[in-house]
C-alpha atoms as a PDB file:
ATOM      1  CA  MET A   1      93.903  62.285 120.914  1.00  0.00           C
ATOM      2  CA  GLY A   2      91.866  65.483 121.236  1.00  0.00           C
ATOM      3  CA  PHE A   3      92.540  68.771 119.422  1.00  0.00           C
ATOM      4  CA  PHE A   4      94.310  70.493 122.311  1.00  0.00           C
ATOM      5  CA  GLU A   5      96.366  67.396 123.053  1.00  0.00           C
ATOM      6  CA  LEU A   6      97.438  67.319 119.387  1.00  0.00           C
ATOM      7  CA  ILE A   7      98.456  70.997 119.495  1.00  0.00           C
ATOM      8  CA  GLN A   8     100.393  70.404 122.713  1.00  0.00           C
ATOM      9  CA  SER A   9     102.157  67.427 121.158  1.00  0.00           C
ATOM     10  CA  ILE A  10     103.165  69.421 118.051  1.00  0.00           C
ATOM     11  CA  ASP A  11     104.303  72.346 120.211  1.00  0.00           C
ATOM     12  CA  THR A  12     106.455  70.079 122.345  1.00  0.00           C
ATOM     13  CA  SER A  13     107.969  68.321 119.333  1.00  0.00           C
ATOM     14  CA  ILE A  14     109.020  71.644 117.770  1.00  0.00           C
ATOM     15  CA  LEU A  15     110.586  72.866 121.008  1.00  0.00           C
ATOM     16  CA  ASP A  16     112.428  69.576 121.491  1.00  0.00           C
ATOM     17  CA  PHE A  17     113.779  69.825 117.930  1.00  0.00           C
ATOM     18  CA  ILE A  18     115.080  73.348 118.572  1.00  0.00           C
ATOM     19  CA  GLN A  19     116.681  72.365 121.868  1.00  0.00           C
ATOM     20  CA  GLN A  20     118.308  69.235 120.497  1.00  0.00           C
ATOM     21  CA  THR A  21     119.600  70.617 117.189  1.00  0.00           C
ATOM     22  CA  MET A  22     120.328  74.326 117.673  1.00  0.00           C
ATOM     23  CA  ARG A  23     121.552  74.803 121.226  1.00  0.00           C
ATOM     24  CA  CYS A  24     125.147  76.031 121.453  1.00  0.00           C
ATOM     25  CA  ASP A  25     127.079  78.630 123.466  1.00  0.00           C
ATOM     26  CA  PHE A  26     126.979  81.216 120.682  1.00  0.00           C
ATOM     27  CA  PHE A  27     123.205  81.040 120.194  1.00  0.00           C
ATOM     28  CA  ASP A  28     122.709  80.965 123.967  1.00  0.00           C
ATOM     29  CA  TYR A  29     124.219  84.462 124.200  1.00  0.00           C
ATOM     30  CA  VAL A  30     122.549  85.775 121.047  1.00  0.00           C
ATOM     31  CA  MET A  31     119.069  84.539 121.904  1.00  0.00           C
ATOM     32  CA  ALA A  32     119.333  85.683 125.516  1.00  0.00           C
ATOM     33  CA  PHE A  33     120.188  89.144 124.157  1.00  0.00           C
ATOM     34  CA  PHE A  34     117.170  89.276 121.848  1.00  0.00           C
ATOM     35  CA  SER A  35     114.847  88.162 124.634  1.00  0.00           C
ATOM     36  CA  TYR A  36     116.334  90.783 126.923  1.00  0.00           C
ATOM     37  CA  ILE A  37     115.826  93.729 124.569  1.00  0.00           C
ATOM     38  CA  GLY A  38     112.263  92.609 123.875  1.00  0.00           C
ATOM     39  CA  GLU A  39     111.319  92.466 127.551  1.00  0.00           C
ATOM     40  CA  ALA A  40     108.074  94.399 128.155  1.00  0.00           C
ATOM     41  CA  GLY A  41     108.404  95.780 124.617  1.00  0.00           C
ATOM     42  CA  GLY A  42     111.433  97.730 125.813  1.00  0.00           C
ATOM     43  CA  ILE A  43     113.314  98.151 122.544  1.00  0.00           C
ATOM     44  CA  TRP A  44     110.126  99.200 120.740  1.00  0.00           C
ATOM     45  CA  LEU A  45     109.095 101.696 123.403  1.00  0.00           C
ATOM     46  CA  ILE A  46     112.566 103.252 123.303  1.00  0.00           C
ATOM     47  CA  MET A  47     112.335 103.477 119.509  1.00  0.00           C
ATOM     48  CA  SER A  48     108.893 105.049 119.735  1.00  0.00           C
ATOM     49  CA  LEU A  49     110.116 107.698 122.179  1.00  0.00           C
ATOM     50  CA  ILE A  50     113.062 108.528 119.917  1.00  0.00           C
ATOM     51  CA  MET A  51     110.722 108.807 116.908  1.00  0.00           C
ATOM     52  CA  MET A  52     108.434 111.115 118.870  1.00  0.00           C
ATOM     53  CA  CYS A  53     111.302 113.575 119.259  1.00  0.00           C
ATOM     54  CA  TYR A  54     111.312 114.336 115.513  1.00  0.00           C
ATOM     55  CA  ARG A  55     108.380 115.896 113.682  1.00  0.00           C
ATOM     56  CA  LYS A  56     108.845 113.731 110.592  1.00  0.00           C
ATOM     57  CA  THR A  57     108.605 110.460 112.543  1.00  0.00           C
ATOM     58  CA  ARG A  58     106.369 111.609 115.424  1.00  0.00           C
ATOM     59  CA  PRO A  59     103.136 110.031 114.084  1.00  0.00           C
ATOM     60  CA  MET A  60     104.902 106.702 113.613  1.00  0.00           C
ATOM     61  CA  GLY A  61     106.374 106.876 117.114  1.00  0.00           C
ATOM     62  CA  VAL A  62     103.019 107.585 118.722  1.00  0.00           C
ATOM     63  CA  MET A  63     101.372 104.772 116.761  1.00  0.00           C
ATOM     64  CA  VAL A  64     104.099 102.307 117.771  1.00  0.00           C
ATOM     65  CA  PHE A  65     103.635 103.291 121.415  1.00  0.00           C
ATOM     66  CA  CYS A  66      99.857 102.890 121.196  1.00  0.00           C
ATOM     67  CA  ALA A  67      99.989  99.545 119.357  1.00  0.00           C
ATOM     68  CA  VAL A  68     102.479  98.060 121.834  1.00  0.00           C
ATOM     69  CA  THR A  69     100.441  99.356 124.782  1.00  0.00           C
ATOM     70  CA  LEU A  70      97.227  97.936 123.323  1.00  0.00           C
ATOM     71  CA  GLY A  71      98.878  94.552 122.866  1.00  0.00           C
ATOM     72  CA  PHE A  72     100.124  94.630 126.457  1.00  0.00           C
ATOM     73  CA  LEU A  73      96.676  95.414 127.849  1.00  0.00           C
ATOM     74  CA  ILE A  74      94.938  92.716 125.816  1.00  0.00           C
ATOM     75  CA  GLY A  75      97.613  90.013 125.913  1.00  0.00           C
ATOM     76  CA  GLU A  76      99.494  90.410 129.184  1.00  0.00           C
ATOM     77  CA  LEU A  77      96.718  91.708 131.430  1.00  0.00           C
ATOM     78  CA  GLY A  78      93.807  90.005 129.697  1.00  0.00           C
ATOM     79  CA  ILE A  79      94.313  86.811 127.728  1.00  0.00           C
ATOM     80  CA  LYS A  80      97.248  85.436 129.755  1.00  0.00           C
ATOM     81  CA  ASN A  81      95.255  85.559 132.998  1.00  0.00           C
ATOM     82  CA  ILE A  82      92.210  83.976 131.359  1.00  0.00           C
ATOM     83  CA  VAL A  83      93.968  81.095 129.570  1.00  0.00           C
ATOM     84  CA  CYS A  84      96.562  80.507 132.340  1.00  0.00           C
ATOM     85  CA  ARG A  85      98.785  78.269 130.218  1.00  0.00           C
ATOM     86  CA  HIS A  86     101.969  77.198 131.990  1.00  0.00           C
ATOM     87  CA  ARG A  87     105.300  77.731 130.288  1.00  0.00           C
ATOM     88  CA  PRO A  88     107.310  74.879 128.703  1.00  0.00           C
ATOM     89  CA  PHE A  89     109.899  74.727 131.481  1.00  0.00           C
ATOM     90  CA  VAL A  90     107.114  74.023 133.986  1.00  0.00           C
ATOM     91  CA  HIS A  91     106.102  70.876 132.094  1.00  0.00           C
ATOM     92  CA  ASN A  92     109.631  69.844 131.150  1.00  0.00           C
ATOM     93  CA  ASN A  93     112.716  70.850 133.136  1.00  0.00           C
ATOM     94  CA  ILE A  94     115.307  68.677 131.408  1.00  0.00           C
ATOM     95  CA  TYR A  95     116.729  71.600 129.398  1.00  0.00           C
ATOM     96  CA  PRO A  96     118.918  74.119 131.261  1.00  0.00           C
ATOM     97  CA  MET A  97     117.504  77.646 131.346  1.00  0.00           C
ATOM     98  CA  ILE A  98     119.752  80.412 130.002  1.00  0.00           C
ATOM     99  CA  ILE A  99     117.517  83.323 131.020  1.00  0.00           C
ATOM    100  CA  LYS A 100     115.567  84.109 134.153  1.00  0.00           C
ATOM    101  CA  LYS A 101     112.341  82.136 134.358  1.00  0.00           C
ATOM    102  CA  PRO A 102     109.345  84.412 133.698  1.00  0.00           C
ATOM    103  CA  SER A 103     106.709  84.366 136.419  1.00  0.00           C
ATOM    104  CA  SER A 104     103.723  85.123 134.167  1.00  0.00           C
ATOM    105  CA  TYR A 105     101.703  82.675 132.117  1.00  0.00           C
ATOM    106  CA  SER A 106     102.705  81.573 128.629  1.00  0.00           C
ATOM    107  CA  PHE A 107      99.847  82.308 126.204  1.00  0.00           C
ATOM    108  CA  PRO A 108     100.201  84.513 124.196  1.00  0.00           C
ATOM    109  CA  SER A 109     103.814  85.628 123.856  1.00  0.00           C
ATOM    110  CA  GLY A 110     104.104  89.263 124.921  1.00  0.00           C
ATOM    111  CA  HIS A 111     107.510  89.636 123.261  1.00  0.00           C
ATOM    112  CA  SER A 112     106.055  88.454 119.936  1.00  0.00           C
ATOM    113  CA  CYS A 113     102.971  90.627 120.274  1.00  0.00           C
ATOM    114  CA  SER A 114     104.829  93.867 121.002  1.00  0.00           C
ATOM    115  CA  SER A 115     107.492  93.148 118.383  1.00  0.00           C
ATOM    116  CA  PHE A 116     105.117  92.503 115.506  1.00  0.00           C
ATOM    117  CA  ALA A 117     102.744  95.268 116.551  1.00  0.00           C
ATOM    118  CA  ALA A 118     105.629  97.741 116.378  1.00  0.00           C
ATOM    119  CA  ALA A 119     107.164  96.255 113.223  1.00  0.00           C
ATOM    120  CA  LEU A 120     103.902  96.387 111.272  1.00  0.00           C
ATOM    121  CA  VAL A 121     103.201  99.983 112.315  1.00  0.00           C
ATOM    122  CA  ILE A 122     106.695 100.949 111.172  1.00  0.00           C
ATOM    123  CA  PHE A 123     106.304  99.015 107.909  1.00  0.00           C
ATOM    124  CA  LEU A 124     102.970 100.683 107.120  1.00  0.00           C
ATOM    125  CA  ASN A 125     104.631 104.066 107.522  1.00  0.00           C
ATOM    126  CA  ASN A 126     108.109 103.395 106.152  1.00  0.00           C
ATOM    127  CA  LYS A 127     108.781 100.259 104.113  1.00  0.00           C
ATOM    128  CA  ARG A 128     112.572 100.448 104.400  1.00  0.00           C
ATOM    129  CA  LEU A 129     112.599 100.748 108.188  1.00  0.00           C
ATOM    130  CA  GLY A 130     109.747  98.272 108.390  1.00  0.00           C
ATOM    131  CA  ILE A 131     111.709  95.440 106.781  1.00  0.00           C
ATOM    132  CA  SER A 132     114.502  95.866 109.346  1.00  0.00           C
ATOM    133  CA  ALA A 133     111.905  96.024 112.117  1.00  0.00           C
ATOM    134  CA  PHE A 134     110.356  92.743 110.943  1.00  0.00           C
ATOM    135  CA  VAL A 135     113.768  91.030 110.981  1.00  0.00           C
ATOM    136  CA  LEU A 136     114.329  92.196 114.565  1.00  0.00           C
ATOM    137  CA  ALA A 137     110.785  91.189 115.533  1.00  0.00           C
ATOM    138  CA  ALA A 138     111.285  87.688 114.098  1.00  0.00           C
ATOM    139  CA  LEU A 139     114.553  87.234 116.006  1.00  0.00           C
ATOM    140  CA  ILE A 140     112.919  88.331 119.255  1.00  0.00           C
ATOM    141  CA  ALA A 141     109.973  86.001 118.680  1.00  0.00           C
ATOM    142  CA  PHE A 142     112.214  83.040 117.836  1.00  0.00           C
ATOM    143  CA  SER A 143     114.348  83.716 120.908  1.00  0.00           C
ATOM    144  CA  ARG A 144     111.336  82.878 123.063  1.00  0.00           C
ATOM    145  CA  LEU A 145     111.235  79.390 121.559  1.00  0.00           C
ATOM    146  CA  TYR A 146     114.979  78.936 121.767  1.00  0.00           C
ATOM    147  CA  ASN A 147     115.005  80.072 125.397  1.00  0.00           C
ATOM    148  CA  PHE A 148     112.264  77.544 126.178  1.00  0.00           C
ATOM    149  CA  VAL A 149     109.835  80.037 127.689  1.00  0.00           C
ATOM    150  CA  HIS A 150     107.069  79.819 125.056  1.00  0.00           C
ATOM    151  CA  TYR A 151     105.383  77.220 122.906  1.00  0.00           C
ATOM    152  CA  PRO A 152     105.136  77.831 119.134  1.00  0.00           C
ATOM    153  CA  THR A 153     101.390  78.487 119.428  1.00  0.00           C
ATOM    154  CA  ASP A 154     102.115  81.144 122.079  1.00  0.00           C
ATOM    155  CA  VAL A 155     104.432  82.892 119.648  1.00  0.00           C
ATOM    156  CA  PHE A 156     102.113  82.474 116.651  1.00  0.00           C
ATOM    157  CA  CYS A 157      99.117  83.881 118.530  1.00  0.00           C
ATOM    158  CA  GLY A 158     101.282  86.658 119.975  1.00  0.00           C
ATOM    159  CA  ILE A 159     102.280  87.619 116.426  1.00  0.00           C
ATOM    160  CA  LEU A 160      98.629  87.521 115.317  1.00  0.00           C
ATOM    161  CA  LEU A 161      97.560  89.701 118.249  1.00  0.00           C
ATOM    162  CA  GLY A 162     100.354  92.154 117.498  1.00  0.00           C
ATOM    163  CA  ILE A 163      99.284  92.405 113.848  1.00  0.00           C
ATOM    164  CA  ILE A 164      95.683  93.051 114.888  1.00  0.00           C
ATOM    165  CA  CYS A 165      96.749  95.741 117.383  1.00  0.00           C
ATOM    166  CA  ALA A 166      98.902  97.425 114.724  1.00  0.00           C
ATOM    167  CA  CYS A 167      96.100  97.407 112.147  1.00  0.00           C
ATOM    168  CA  VAL A 168      93.568  98.784 114.630  1.00  0.00           C
ATOM    169  CA  THR A 169      95.974 101.508 115.753  1.00  0.00           C
ATOM    170  CA  VAL A 170      96.887 102.644 112.244  1.00  0.00           C
ATOM    171  CA  PHE A 171      93.246 102.516 111.128  1.00  0.00           C
ATOM    172  CA  VAL A 172      92.061 104.669 114.060  1.00  0.00           C
ATOM    173  CA  PHE A 173      94.861 107.202 113.628  1.00  0.00           C
ATOM    174  CA  ARG A 174      94.183 107.603 109.925  1.00  0.00           C
ATOM    175  CA  LYS A 175      90.410 107.519 110.317  1.00  0.00           C
ATOM    176  CA  PHE A 176      90.547 110.566 112.590  1.00  0.00           C
ATOM    177  CA  SER A 177      93.608 112.100 110.852  1.00  0.00           C
ATOM    178  CA  TRP A 178      95.570 111.999 114.118  1.00  0.00           C
ATOM    179  CA  ASP A 179      98.708 111.120 112.171  1.00  0.00           C
ATOM    180  CA  LYS A 180      98.466 114.360 110.162  1.00  0.00           C
ATOM    181  CA  LYS A 181      97.820 116.415 113.273  1.00  0.00           C
ATOM    182  CA  LEU A 182     100.978 114.969 114.821  1.00  0.00           C
ATOM    183  CA  GLY A 183     103.187 115.914 111.899  1.00  0.00           C
ATOM    184  CA  GLY A 184     101.970 114.509 108.607  1.00  0.00           C
ATOM    185  CA  ASP A 185     100.946 111.195 107.108  1.00  0.00           C
ATOM    186  CA  LEU A 186     104.216 109.286 106.683  1.00  0.00           C
ATOM    187  CA  LYS A 187     102.641 106.778 104.312  1.00  0.00           C
ATOM    188  CA  TYR A 188     102.517 109.352 101.550  1.00  0.00           C
ATOM    189  CA  LYS A 189     106.031 110.772 101.979  1.00  0.00           C
ATOM    190  CA  LYS A 190     108.146 110.352  98.895  1.00  0.00           C
ATOM    191  CA  ALA A 191     110.820 107.643  98.937  1.00  0.00           C
ATOM    192  CA  LYS A 192     113.618 110.222  98.948  1.00  0.00           C
ATOM    193  CA  ASN A 193     112.411 111.438 102.335  1.00  0.00           C
ATOM    194  CA  ASP A 194     112.877 107.984 103.843  1.00  0.00           C
ATOM    195  CA  ASP A 195     116.671 108.470 103.984  1.00  0.00           C
END
């Protein structure tokens, strides 16, 4: 068995385990919800726009928007159309779908990329908000496995891409002091201002 065949086998085994041990009506609704709010980075873009409305959080909002957009350009428009990996339900249709079947390719997971790009940017600027953002990001990423629209390696690489996009965005903003020009460097705000 070659390397890619081994990865595919592990991916499939993990998805089968999730489908066979976790599927129930309650999780069907919950996981469909988390996939829905993560569509096209929607929840994160809404958060970024709200943050941009306030001077104190404006730099963080702009950075979230930029990191999510960068991930979309690289992952959705670039890598997906180069790798062209089909989604799990294309290879195996024995599990009923609980969300609309995506028409794009599978690798990497756009939901995971945008979620972890946004969560890391938030965490690097505000630890308290960042922890909550990471919890939401993890739920959105896991929902893609539960909903049988991504393989584990799609999600893992989507998370990795999101982390890279967040780090690049924050580095560039701080390198050129764009965060200060937008309203101050949130990283150095005192904890009492995080409330």
